[in-house]
Amino acid sequence: GNQSPGRAASQISSSLSSPSSSSTSGSAEVLPFEIWYRDNSEDDLSLDPYSWVDLEVKKVFSTFTRGSALLGTAKVICQLGPWSVAVHPCRPDEPAHVQPSAEDPPFFFLYETLPSKLGIKLPFTSFERSVLRALNVAPTQLHPNSWGFVRAFELICEDLGRAPSLSVFFWFFSLRKAAKVGWTSLSSRPKRKLLKPFLESFKVFKDRFYKVSQGAVGPIILIDSSGDPYFPLYWTPQPAVSVTVAEKDLEGWEKEFVAELHGFRVLSTAEIIKGSGFSAKYLKNIRKKLSQASAKP
């Protein structure tokens, strides 16, 4: 069976899984909707500490095994500002789900496609971090198409002058069921389709990841002042397996926002995140077409 920390007081804390595999900033986070996590109590770790990981993940190693292939990457993947990160190649036999050794400084793996194709830069936004915490997944544990939904939703919120809300986001998106822990995938809920996937088949990403750690200067972007990660840095055996948002879970402004979003036809994730300012123009054109269509006799 699956474990739930309970609804209305859904807590994401290190009690969900071992502190080595996951912990989050602060001792607990209260979510206003129901979320269930994978029950890892039956996992047999005696022969393989990663027995819970899907074989498809285990058999993939990164092509970024030389530092020379990553020259300039650290600067390119950061947002403008005081931020800095260090980027490191992977060992030839190192899959994305491995845990750090005791002497490793905090790091996380990042798929190249996030900054290069989806426009996701570091540090992750507050909303992006909250999605990772709610789902209890590391950055590479979330499928790139799902990252696309997160990014496009953020841009829609920005264009419409709304705060990005986890409740509204999960009103439109649910989790795909999986037996083992692989890439966590979000899909549109029946009759609540907001976004088309960035790509129908997102294949070229699995072997293109590298390590990211804190840079030498600038604000710390991996852990807070208490030493807790802002999001799960490493793959967790207890990712979310079910999220349910009921109408009563929404605040007044969120209900209004949901109604506004239901007024759009299904939007293209790829079109929205294509470039700076494009998203607003894209939504403006769609609104114009909708108003013209409704004005026709």
PDB file of C-alpha atoms in Angstrom:
ATOM      1  CA  GLY A   1       0.000   0.000   0.000  1.00  0.00           C
ATOM      2  CA  ASN A   2       0.915   3.642  -0.103  1.00  0.00           C
ATOM      3  CA  GLN A   3       1.580   6.026   2.732  1.00  0.00           C
ATOM      4  CA  SER A   4      -0.100   9.354   3.191  1.00  0.00           C
ATOM      5  CA  PRO A   5       0.887  11.964   5.749  1.00  0.00           C
ATOM      6  CA  GLY A   6      -2.817  12.866   5.827  1.00  0.00           C
ATOM      7  CA  ARG A   7      -4.810  15.542   4.075  1.00  0.00           C
ATOM      8  CA  ALA A   8      -5.025  19.218   5.043  1.00  0.00           C
ATOM      9  CA  ALA A   9      -1.936  18.665   7.141  1.00  0.00           C
ATOM     10  CA  SER A  10       0.009  16.836   4.463  1.00  0.00           C
ATOM     11  CA  GLN A  11       3.529  17.129   5.762  1.00  0.00           C
ATOM     12  CA  ILE A  12       6.652  16.741   3.730  1.00  0.00           C
ATOM     13  CA  SER A  13       9.493  16.115   6.083  1.00  0.00           C
ATOM     14  CA  SER A  14      12.471  13.870   6.545  1.00  0.00           C
ATOM     15  CA  SER A  15      10.139  11.351   8.183  1.00  0.00           C
ATOM     16  CA  LEU A  16       8.922  10.465   4.694  1.00  0.00           C
ATOM     17  CA  SER A  17      12.202   8.851   3.811  1.00  0.00           C
ATOM     18  CA  SER A  18      15.657   8.549   5.216  1.00  0.00           C
ATOM     19  CA  PRO A  19      17.427  11.894   5.659  1.00  0.00           C
ATOM     20  CA  SER A  20      20.167  10.731   3.322  1.00  0.00           C
ATOM     21  CA  SER A  21      17.793  10.367   0.406  1.00  0.00           C
ATOM     22  CA  SER A  22      15.511  13.294   0.992  1.00  0.00           C
ATOM     23  CA  SER A  23      14.781  16.135   3.272  1.00  0.00           C
ATOM     24  CA  THR A  24      13.286  19.524   2.756  1.00  0.00           C
ATOM     25  CA  SER A  25      13.719  23.031   3.998  1.00  0.00           C
ATOM     26  CA  GLY A  26      12.018  23.335   7.359  1.00  0.00           C
ATOM     27  CA  SER A  27      10.688  20.476   9.425  1.00  0.00           C
ATOM     28  CA  ALA A  28       7.309  20.237   7.710  1.00  0.00           C
ATOM     29  CA  GLU A  29       5.233  21.824   5.004  1.00  0.00           C
ATOM     30  CA  VAL A  30       1.463  21.929   5.096  1.00  0.00           C
ATOM     31  CA  LEU A  31      -0.390  21.345   1.831  1.00  0.00           C
ATOM     32  CA  PRO A  32      -4.114  22.050   1.485  1.00  0.00           C
ATOM     33  CA  PHE A  33      -4.815  18.955  -0.628  1.00  0.00           C
ATOM     34  CA  GLU A  34      -4.397  15.184  -0.416  1.00  0.00           C
ATOM     35  CA  ILE A  35      -1.112  13.641  -1.481  1.00  0.00           C
ATOM     36  CA  TRP A  36       0.003  10.023  -1.150  1.00  0.00           C
ATOM     37  CA  TYR A  37       3.571   8.747  -1.250  1.00  0.00           C
ATOM     38  CA  ARG A  38       5.036   5.428  -2.272  1.00  0.00           C
ATOM     39  CA  ASP A  39       5.328   2.931   0.584  1.00  0.00           C
ATOM     40  CA  ASN A  40       8.958   1.786   0.613  1.00  0.00           C
ATOM     41  CA  SER A  41       8.654  -0.454   3.692  1.00  0.00           C
ATOM     42  CA  GLU A  42       8.644  -3.607   1.522  1.00  0.00           C
ATOM     43  CA  ASP A  43      11.789  -2.704  -0.434  1.00  0.00           C
ATOM     44  CA  ASP A  44      14.486  -5.368  -0.112  1.00  0.00           C
ATOM     45  CA  LEU A  45      17.777  -3.483   0.113  1.00  0.00           C
ATOM     46  CA  SER A  46      19.873  -6.453   1.258  1.00  0.00           C
ATOM     47  CA  LEU A  47      21.376  -7.189  -2.164  1.00  0.00           C
ATOM     48  CA  ASP A  48      20.809  -3.872  -3.883  1.00  0.00           C
ATOM     49  CA  PRO A  49      20.365  -0.536  -2.064  1.00  0.00           C
ATOM     50  CA  TYR A  50      18.637   0.720  -5.214  1.00  0.00           C
ATOM     51  CA  SER A  51      16.262  -2.217  -5.696  1.00  0.00           C
ATOM     52  CA  TRP A  52      13.409   0.319  -5.761  1.00  0.00           C
ATOM     53  CA  VAL A  53      14.760   2.072  -8.874  1.00  0.00           C
ATOM     54  CA  ASP A  54      13.399   1.153 -12.305  1.00  0.00           C
ATOM     55  CA  LEU A  55      15.904  -0.735 -14.482  1.00  0.00           C
ATOM     56  CA  GLU A  56      15.423   1.818 -17.277  1.00  0.00           C
ATOM     57  CA  VAL A  57      16.982   4.438 -14.988  1.00  0.00           C
ATOM     58  CA  LYS A  58      19.730   2.185 -13.643  1.00  0.00           C
ATOM     59  CA  LYS A  59      21.135   1.270 -17.032  1.00  0.00           C
ATOM     60  CA  VAL A  60      21.671   4.859 -18.240  1.00  0.00           C
ATOM     61  CA  PHE A  61      25.000   6.628 -17.676  1.00  0.00           C
ATOM     62  CA  SER A  62      25.888  10.173 -18.618  1.00  0.00           C
ATOM     63  CA  THR A  63      27.817  11.122 -21.738  1.00  0.00           C
ATOM     64  CA  PHE A  64      29.226  14.082 -19.777  1.00  0.00           C
ATOM     65  CA  THR A  65      32.275  12.334 -18.327  1.00  0.00           C
ATOM     66  CA  ARG A  66      34.886  14.988 -19.175  1.00  0.00           C
ATOM     67  CA  GLY A  67      35.119  18.469 -17.755  1.00  0.00           C
ATOM     68  CA  SER A  68      36.061  19.860 -21.175  1.00  0.00           C
ATOM     69  CA  ALA A  69      32.538  19.064 -22.433  1.00  0.00           C
ATOM     70  CA  LEU A  70      31.076  21.368 -19.779  1.00  0.00           C
ATOM     71  CA  LEU A  71      33.187  24.494 -20.271  1.00  0.00           C
ATOM     72  CA  GLY A  72      31.027  27.597 -19.831  1.00  0.00           C
ATOM     73  CA  THR A  73      28.005  25.576 -18.706  1.00  0.00           C
ATOM     74  CA  ALA A  74      27.986  26.901 -15.124  1.00  0.00           C
ATOM     75  CA  LYS A  75      27.429  30.461 -16.349  1.00  0.00           C
ATOM     76  CA  VAL A  76      24.851  29.579 -19.008  1.00  0.00           C
ATOM     77  CA  ILE A  77      22.551  27.646 -16.653  1.00  0.00           C
ATOM     78  CA  CYS A  78      22.263  30.455 -14.070  1.00  0.00           C
ATOM     79  CA  GLN A  79      19.735  33.272 -14.058  1.00  0.00           C
ATOM     80  CA  LEU A  80      21.095  36.804 -14.258  1.00  0.00           C
ATOM     81  CA  GLY A  81      22.150  37.968 -10.830  1.00  0.00           C
ATOM     82  CA  PRO A  82      24.596  37.122  -8.066  1.00  0.00           C
ATOM     83  CA  TRP A  83      24.154  33.346  -8.438  1.00  0.00           C
ATOM     84  CA  SER A  84      26.979  30.964  -9.160  1.00  0.00           C
ATOM     85  CA  VAL A  85      27.222  27.191  -9.395  1.00  0.00           C
ATOM     86  CA  ALA A  86      29.949  24.674 -10.106  1.00  0.00           C
ATOM     87  CA  VAL A  87      29.334  22.020 -12.757  1.00  0.00           C
ATOM     88  CA  HIS A  88      31.069  18.641 -12.673  1.00  0.00           C
ATOM     89  CA  PRO A  89      31.237  15.688 -15.077  1.00  0.00           C
ATOM     90  CA  CYS A  90      29.930  12.278 -14.015  1.00  0.00           C
ATOM     91  CA  ARG A  91      31.879   9.076 -13.559  1.00  0.00           C
ATOM     92  CA  PRO A  92      31.473   6.676 -16.524  1.00  0.00           C
ATOM     93  CA  ASP A  93      29.520   4.230 -14.333  1.00  0.00           C
ATOM     94  CA  GLU A  94      27.368   6.787 -12.478  1.00  0.00           C
ATOM     95  CA  PRO A  95      23.582   6.755 -13.047  1.00  0.00           C
ATOM     96  CA  ALA A  96      21.394   9.711 -12.057  1.00  0.00           C
ATOM     97  CA  HIS A  97      19.830   7.986  -9.033  1.00  0.00           C
ATOM     98  CA  VAL A  98      23.009   7.398  -6.982  1.00  0.00           C
ATOM     99  CA  GLN A  99      23.469   8.864  -3.517  1.00  0.00           C
ATOM    100  CA  PRO A 100      26.555  10.883  -2.579  1.00  0.00           C
ATOM    101  CA  SER A 101      29.456   9.469  -0.651  1.00  0.00           C
ATOM    102  CA  ALA A 102      30.119  10.857   2.830  1.00  0.00           C
ATOM    103  CA  GLU A 103      32.890  13.184   1.645  1.00  0.00           C
ATOM    104  CA  ASP A 104      30.886  14.683  -1.240  1.00  0.00           C
ATOM    105  CA  PRO A 105      29.673  18.264  -0.809  1.00  0.00           C
ATOM    106  CA  PRO A 106      25.938  18.705  -1.527  1.00  0.00           C
ATOM    107  CA  PHE A 107      25.115  18.414  -5.235  1.00  0.00           C
ATOM    108  CA  PHE A 108      22.313  17.375  -7.553  1.00  0.00           C
ATOM    109  CA  PHE A 109      22.166  15.986 -11.063  1.00  0.00           C
ATOM    110  CA  LEU A 110      20.631  18.140 -13.800  1.00  0.00           C
ATOM    111  CA  TYR A 111      19.486  17.159 -17.278  1.00  0.00           C
ATOM    112  CA  GLU A 112      21.009  19.383 -19.956  1.00  0.00           C
ATOM    113  CA  THR A 113      17.602  19.721 -21.617  1.00  0.00           C
ATOM    114  CA  LEU A 114      16.145  21.715 -18.691  1.00  0.00           C
ATOM    115  CA  PRO A 115      18.186  24.888 -19.282  1.00  0.00           C
ATOM    116  CA  SER A 116      18.799  24.341 -23.010  1.00  0.00           C
ATOM    117  CA  LYS A 117      15.273  23.447 -24.183  1.00  0.00           C
ATOM    118  CA  LEU A 118      12.874  24.311 -21.349  1.00  0.00           C
ATOM    119  CA  GLY A 119      14.449  27.579 -20.224  1.00  0.00           C
ATOM    120  CA  ILE A 120      14.763  26.460 -16.602  1.00  0.00           C
ATOM    121  CA  LYS A 121      17.656  28.285 -14.981  1.00  0.00           C
ATOM    122  CA  LEU A 122      19.254  28.150 -11.536  1.00  0.00           C
ATOM    123  CA  PRO A 123      18.411  28.844  -8.848  1.00  0.00           C
ATOM    124  CA  PHE A 124      15.077  27.086  -9.224  1.00  0.00           C
ATOM    125  CA  THR A 125      12.172  29.423  -8.534  1.00  0.00           C
ATOM    126  CA  SER A 126      10.223  29.146  -5.299  1.00  0.00           C
ATOM    127  CA  PHE A 127       7.393  27.418  -7.212  1.00  0.00           C
ATOM    128  CA  GLU A 128       9.737  24.926  -8.900  1.00  0.00           C
ATOM    129  CA  ARG A 129      11.225  24.028  -5.522  1.00  0.00           C
ATOM    130  CA  SER A 130       7.763  23.626  -3.999  1.00  0.00           C
ATOM    131  CA  VAL A 131       6.758  21.201  -6.782  1.00  0.00           C
ATOM    132  CA  LEU A 132       9.868  19.083  -6.125  1.00  0.00           C
ATOM    133  CA  ARG A 133       9.146  19.102  -2.389  1.00  0.00           C
ATOM    134  CA  ALA A 134       5.462  18.245  -2.809  1.00  0.00           C
ATOM    135  CA  LEU A 135       6.273  15.350  -5.153  1.00  0.00           C
ATOM    136  CA  ASN A 136       9.306  14.412  -3.004  1.00  0.00           C
ATOM    137  CA  VAL A 137      11.547  14.046  -6.051  1.00  0.00           C
ATOM    138  CA  ALA A 138      15.017  15.173  -7.095  1.00  0.00           C
ATOM    139  CA  PRO A 139      15.393  17.314 -10.253  1.00  0.00           C
ATOM    140  CA  THR A 140      16.316  14.346 -12.497  1.00  0.00           C
ATOM    141  CA  GLN A 141      13.538  12.252 -10.942  1.00  0.00           C
ATOM    142  CA  LEU A 142      10.930  14.482 -12.611  1.00  0.00           C
ATOM    143  CA  HIS A 143      10.438  13.760 -16.328  1.00  0.00           C
ATOM    144  CA  PRO A 144      11.370  16.666 -18.660  1.00  0.00           C
ATOM    145  CA  ASN A 145       7.833  16.811 -20.096  1.00  0.00           C
ATOM    146  CA  SER A 146       6.609  17.320 -16.525  1.00  0.00           C
ATOM    147  CA  TRP A 147       9.213  20.044 -16.040  1.00  0.00           C
ATOM    148  CA  GLY A 148       7.768  21.587 -19.209  1.00  0.00           C
ATOM    149  CA  PHE A 149       4.312  21.698 -17.596  1.00  0.00           C
ATOM    150  CA  VAL A 150       5.801  23.347 -14.484  1.00  0.00           C
ATOM    151  CA  ARG A 151       7.645  25.992 -16.515  1.00  0.00           C
ATOM    152  CA  ALA A 152       4.735  26.761 -18.851  1.00  0.00           C
ATOM    153  CA  PHE A 153       2.355  27.060 -15.889  1.00  0.00           C
ATOM    154  CA  GLU A 154       4.728  29.548 -14.240  1.00  0.00           C
ATOM    155  CA  LEU A 155       4.838  31.644 -17.407  1.00  0.00           C
ATOM    156  CA  ILE A 156       1.035  31.585 -17.739  1.00  0.00           C
ATOM    157  CA  CYS A 157       0.749  32.787 -14.129  1.00  0.00           C
ATOM    158  CA  GLU A 158       3.264  35.553 -14.810  1.00  0.00           C
ATOM    159  CA  ASP A 159       1.389  36.707 -17.917  1.00  0.00           C
ATOM    160  CA  LEU A 160      -1.991  36.681 -16.177  1.00  0.00           C
ATOM    161  CA  GLY A 161      -0.672  38.432 -13.058  1.00  0.00           C
ATOM    162  CA  ARG A 162      -1.371  35.454 -10.797  1.00  0.00           C
ATOM    163  CA  ALA A 163       0.800  33.828  -8.144  1.00  0.00           C
ATOM    164  CA  PRO A 164       1.725  30.262  -9.148  1.00  0.00           C
ATOM    165  CA  SER A 165      -0.299  27.970  -6.895  1.00  0.00           C
ATOM    166  CA  LEU A 166       0.388  24.293  -6.203  1.00  0.00           C
ATOM    167  CA  SER A 167      -3.338  23.705  -5.724  1.00  0.00           C
ATOM    168  CA  VAL A 168      -4.209  25.183  -9.121  1.00  0.00           C
ATOM    169  CA  PHE A 169      -1.321  23.345 -10.791  1.00  0.00           C
ATOM    170  CA  PHE A 170      -2.374  19.977  -9.373  1.00  0.00           C
ATOM    171  CA  TRP A 171      -6.009  20.750 -10.212  1.00  0.00           C
ATOM    172  CA  PHE A 172      -4.941  20.238 -13.840  1.00  0.00           C
ATOM    173  CA  PHE A 173      -2.233  17.573 -13.460  1.00  0.00           C
ATOM    174  CA  SER A 174      -2.149  14.098 -11.944  1.00  0.00           C
ATOM    175  CA  LEU A 175       0.546  11.438 -11.587  1.00  0.00           C
ATOM    176  CA  ARG A 176       0.995   8.451 -13.850  1.00  0.00           C
ATOM    177  CA  LYS A 177       1.094   5.164 -11.965  1.00  0.00           C
ATOM    178  CA  ALA A 178       4.338   3.154 -11.980  1.00  0.00           C
ATOM    179  CA  ALA A 179       5.394  -0.051 -10.190  1.00  0.00           C
ATOM    180  CA  LYS A 180       9.045   0.917  -9.627  1.00  0.00           C
ATOM    181  CA  VAL A 181      10.556   4.336  -9.058  1.00  0.00           C
ATOM    182  CA  GLY A 182      11.399   5.751 -12.453  1.00  0.00           C
ATOM    183  CA  TRP A 183      10.867   9.213 -13.871  1.00  0.00           C
ATOM    184  CA  THR A 184       7.876  10.815 -12.172  1.00  0.00           C
ATOM    185  CA  SER A 185       5.459  11.832 -14.915  1.00  0.00           C
ATOM    186  CA  LEU A 186       2.552  14.235 -14.762  1.00  0.00           C
ATOM    187  CA  SER A 187      -0.373  14.005 -17.154  1.00  0.00           C
ATOM    188  CA  SER A 188      -3.504  16.055 -17.726  1.00  0.00           C
ATOM    189  CA  ARG A 189      -6.529  15.132 -15.654  1.00  0.00           C
ATOM    190  CA  PRO A 190      -9.607  13.982 -17.593  1.00  0.00           C
ATOM    191  CA  LYS A 191     -11.697  17.011 -18.655  1.00  0.00           C
ATOM    192  CA  ARG A 192      -9.110  19.376 -17.128  1.00  0.00           C
ATOM    193  CA  LYS A 193      -6.585  19.603 -19.943  1.00  0.00           C
ATOM    194  CA  LEU A 194      -4.596  22.839 -19.868  1.00  0.00           C
ATOM    195  CA  LEU A 195      -1.317  22.086 -21.678  1.00  0.00           C
ATOM    196  CA  LYS A 196      -0.037  19.842 -24.451  1.00  0.00           C
ATOM    197  CA  PRO A 197       3.280  18.100 -23.606  1.00  0.00           C
ATOM    198  CA  PHE A 198       6.461  19.859 -24.749  1.00  0.00           C
ATOM    199  CA  LEU A 199       7.228  16.773 -26.858  1.00  0.00           C
ATOM    200  CA  GLU A 200       4.964  13.782 -27.493  1.00  0.00           C
ATOM    201  CA  SER A 201       8.014  11.543 -27.087  1.00  0.00           C
ATOM    202  CA  PHE A 202      10.869  13.054 -25.070  1.00  0.00           C
ATOM    203  CA  LYS A 203      13.707  10.626 -25.759  1.00  0.00           C
ATOM    204  CA  VAL A 204      16.980  12.523 -26.029  1.00  0.00           C
ATOM    205  CA  PHE A 205      17.626  13.464 -22.413  1.00  0.00           C
ATOM    206  CA  LYS A 206      18.361  10.328 -20.383  1.00  0.00           C
ATOM    207  CA  ASP A 207      22.149  10.193 -20.868  1.00  0.00           C
ATOM    208  CA  ARG A 208      22.784  13.937 -20.843  1.00  0.00           C
ATOM    209  CA  PHE A 209      23.123  14.983 -17.208  1.00  0.00           C
ATOM    210  CA  TYR A 210      25.852  16.488 -15.048  1.00  0.00           C
ATOM    211  CA  LYS A 211      26.445  17.384 -11.407  1.00  0.00           C
ATOM    212  CA  VAL A 212      25.682  20.823 -10.022  1.00  0.00           C
ATOM    213  CA  SER A 213      27.078  22.085  -6.714  1.00  0.00           C
ATOM    214  CA  GLN A 214      27.351  25.455  -4.999  1.00  0.00           C
ATOM    215  CA  GLY A 215      29.575  28.033  -6.683  1.00  0.00           C
ATOM    216  CA  ALA A 216      32.437  29.860  -4.989  1.00  0.00           C
ATOM    217  CA  VAL A 217      30.524  33.145  -4.672  1.00  0.00           C
ATOM    218  CA  GLY A 218      26.959  34.372  -4.326  1.00  0.00           C
ATOM    219  CA  PRO A 219      23.932  33.224  -2.308  1.00  0.00           C
ATOM    220  CA  ILE A 220      23.654  29.547  -1.415  1.00  0.00           C
ATOM    221  CA  ILE A 221      21.057  27.905  -3.655  1.00  0.00           C
ATOM    222  CA  LEU A 222      21.107  24.244  -2.554  1.00  0.00           C
ATOM    223  CA  ILE A 223      20.638  24.391   1.207  1.00  0.00           C
ATOM    224  CA  ASP A 224      19.185  26.878   3.679  1.00  0.00           C
ATOM    225  CA  SER A 225      20.804  28.396   6.764  1.00  0.00           C
ATOM    226  CA  SER A 226      19.792  25.333   8.825  1.00  0.00           C
ATOM    227  CA  GLY A 227      21.603  23.000   6.447  1.00  0.00           C
ATOM    228  CA  ASP A 228      18.365  21.594   4.982  1.00  0.00           C
ATOM    229  CA  PRO A 229      18.085  21.256   1.186  1.00  0.00           C
ATOM    230  CA  TYR A 230      15.600  23.560  -0.534  1.00  0.00           C
ATOM    231  CA  PHE A 231      14.376  20.487  -2.441  1.00  0.00           C
ATOM    232  CA  PRO A 232      15.338  16.778  -2.538  1.00  0.00           C
ATOM    233  CA  LEU A 233      18.849  16.746  -3.981  1.00  0.00           C
ATOM    234  CA  TYR A 234      18.960  12.977  -4.558  1.00  0.00           C
ATOM    235  CA  TRP A 235      16.473  10.384  -5.791  1.00  0.00           C
ATOM    236  CA  THR A 236      13.965   9.336  -3.141  1.00  0.00           C
ATOM    237  CA  PRO A 237      12.280   5.925  -2.711  1.00  0.00           C
ATOM    238  CA  GLN A 238       9.065   7.634  -1.581  1.00  0.00           C
ATOM    239  CA  PRO A 239       7.948   9.882  -4.418  1.00  0.00           C
ATOM    240  CA  ALA A 240       4.345  11.031  -4.540  1.00  0.00           C
ATOM    241  CA  VAL A 241       2.088   8.500  -6.275  1.00  0.00           C
ATOM    242  CA  SER A 242      -1.250  10.301  -6.042  1.00  0.00           C
ATOM    243  CA  VAL A 243      -2.347  13.926  -5.722  1.00  0.00           C
ATOM    244  CA  THR A 244      -6.004  14.905  -5.345  1.00  0.00           C
ATOM    245  CA  VAL A 245      -7.246  18.490  -5.364  1.00  0.00           C
ATOM    246  CA  ALA A 246     -10.964  18.973  -4.664  1.00  0.00           C
ATOM    247  CA  GLU A 247     -12.821  22.230  -5.262  1.00  0.00           C
ATOM    248  CA  LYS A 248     -13.145  22.743  -1.501  1.00  0.00           C
ATOM    249  CA  ASP A 249      -9.323  22.716  -1.275  1.00  0.00           C
ATOM    250  CA  LEU A 250      -9.125  25.877  -3.402  1.00  0.00           C
ATOM    251  CA  GLU A 251      -9.160  29.405  -2.021  1.00  0.00           C
ATOM    252  CA  GLY A 252     -11.518  31.961  -3.565  1.00  0.00           C
ATOM    253  CA  TRP A 253      -8.926  33.506  -5.878  1.00  0.00           C
ATOM    254  CA  GLU A 254      -7.755  30.030  -6.927  1.00  0.00           C
ATOM    255  CA  LYS A 255     -11.309  29.084  -7.968  1.00  0.00           C
ATOM    256  CA  GLU A 256     -11.442  32.255 -10.079  1.00  0.00           C
ATOM    257  CA  PHE A 257      -8.067  31.422 -11.617  1.00  0.00           C
ATOM    258  CA  VAL A 258      -9.150  27.835 -12.399  1.00  0.00           C
ATOM    259  CA  ALA A 259     -12.290  29.187 -14.112  1.00  0.00           C
ATOM    260  CA  GLU A 260     -10.142  31.610 -16.133  1.00  0.00           C
ATOM    261  CA  LEU A 261      -7.785  28.819 -17.228  1.00  0.00           C
ATOM    262  CA  HIS A 262     -10.702  26.574 -18.192  1.00  0.00           C
ATOM    263  CA  GLY A 263     -11.666  29.376 -20.598  1.00  0.00           C
ATOM    264  CA  PHE A 264      -8.596  28.727 -22.744  1.00  0.00           C
ATOM    265  CA  ARG A 265      -8.365  25.991 -25.311  1.00  0.00           C
ATOM    266  CA  VAL A 266      -5.557  23.496 -24.720  1.00  0.00           C
ATOM    267  CA  LEU A 267      -2.308  25.482 -24.812  1.00  0.00           C
ATOM    268  CA  SER A 268       1.021  24.485 -26.346  1.00  0.00           C
ATOM    269  CA  THR A 269       3.773  24.102 -23.741  1.00  0.00           C
ATOM    270  CA  ALA A 270       6.427  24.453 -26.464  1.00  0.00           C
ATOM    271  CA  GLU A 271       4.918  27.697 -27.810  1.00  0.00           C
ATOM    272  CA  ILE A 272       4.640  29.220 -24.341  1.00  0.00           C
ATOM    273  CA  ILE A 273       8.258  28.608 -23.334  1.00  0.00           C
ATOM    274  CA  LYS A 274       9.837  29.348 -26.719  1.00  0.00           C
ATOM    275  CA  GLY A 275      11.215  32.722 -25.779  1.00  0.00           C
ATOM    276  CA  SER A 276      11.070  35.723 -23.501  1.00  0.00           C
ATOM    277  CA  GLY A 277       7.885  37.705 -24.016  1.00  0.00           C
ATOM    278  CA  PHE A 278       6.512  35.145 -26.463  1.00  0.00           C
ATOM    279  CA  SER A 279       4.242  33.617 -23.870  1.00  0.00           C
ATOM    280  CA  ALA A 280       2.338  36.852 -23.216  1.00  0.00           C
ATOM    281  CA  LYS A 281       1.902  37.457 -26.951  1.00  0.00           C
ATOM    282  CA  TYR A 282       0.735  33.879 -27.472  1.00  0.00           C
ATOM    283  CA  LEU A 283      -1.880  34.110 -24.703  1.00  0.00           C
ATOM    284  CA  LYS A 284      -3.020  37.541 -25.925  1.00  0.00           C
ATOM    285  CA  ASN A 285      -3.669  36.144 -29.415  1.00  0.00           C
ATOM    286  CA  ILE A 286      -5.586  33.192 -27.979  1.00  0.00           C
ATOM    287  CA  ARG A 287      -7.727  35.516 -25.846  1.00  0.00           C
ATOM    288  CA  LYS A 288      -8.412  37.671 -28.914  1.00  0.00           C
ATOM    289  CA  LYS A 289      -9.535  34.634 -30.927  1.00  0.00           C
ATOM    290  CA  LEU A 290     -11.721  33.434 -28.053  1.00  0.00           C
ATOM    291  CA  SER A 291     -13.438  36.815 -27.706  1.00  0.00           C
ATOM    292  CA  GLN A 292     -13.952  37.034 -31.492  1.00  0.00           C
ATOM    293  CA  ALA A 293     -15.437  33.534 -31.534  1.00  0.00           C
ATOM    294  CA  SER A 294     -17.821  34.320 -28.673  1.00  0.00           C
ATOM    295  CA  ALA A 295     -18.869  37.600 -30.349  1.00  0.00           C
ATOM    296  CA  LYS A 296     -19.934  35.861 -33.564  1.00  0.00           C
ATOM    297  CA  PRO A 297     -23.714  35.421 -33.938  1.00  0.00           C
TER     298      PRO A 297
END
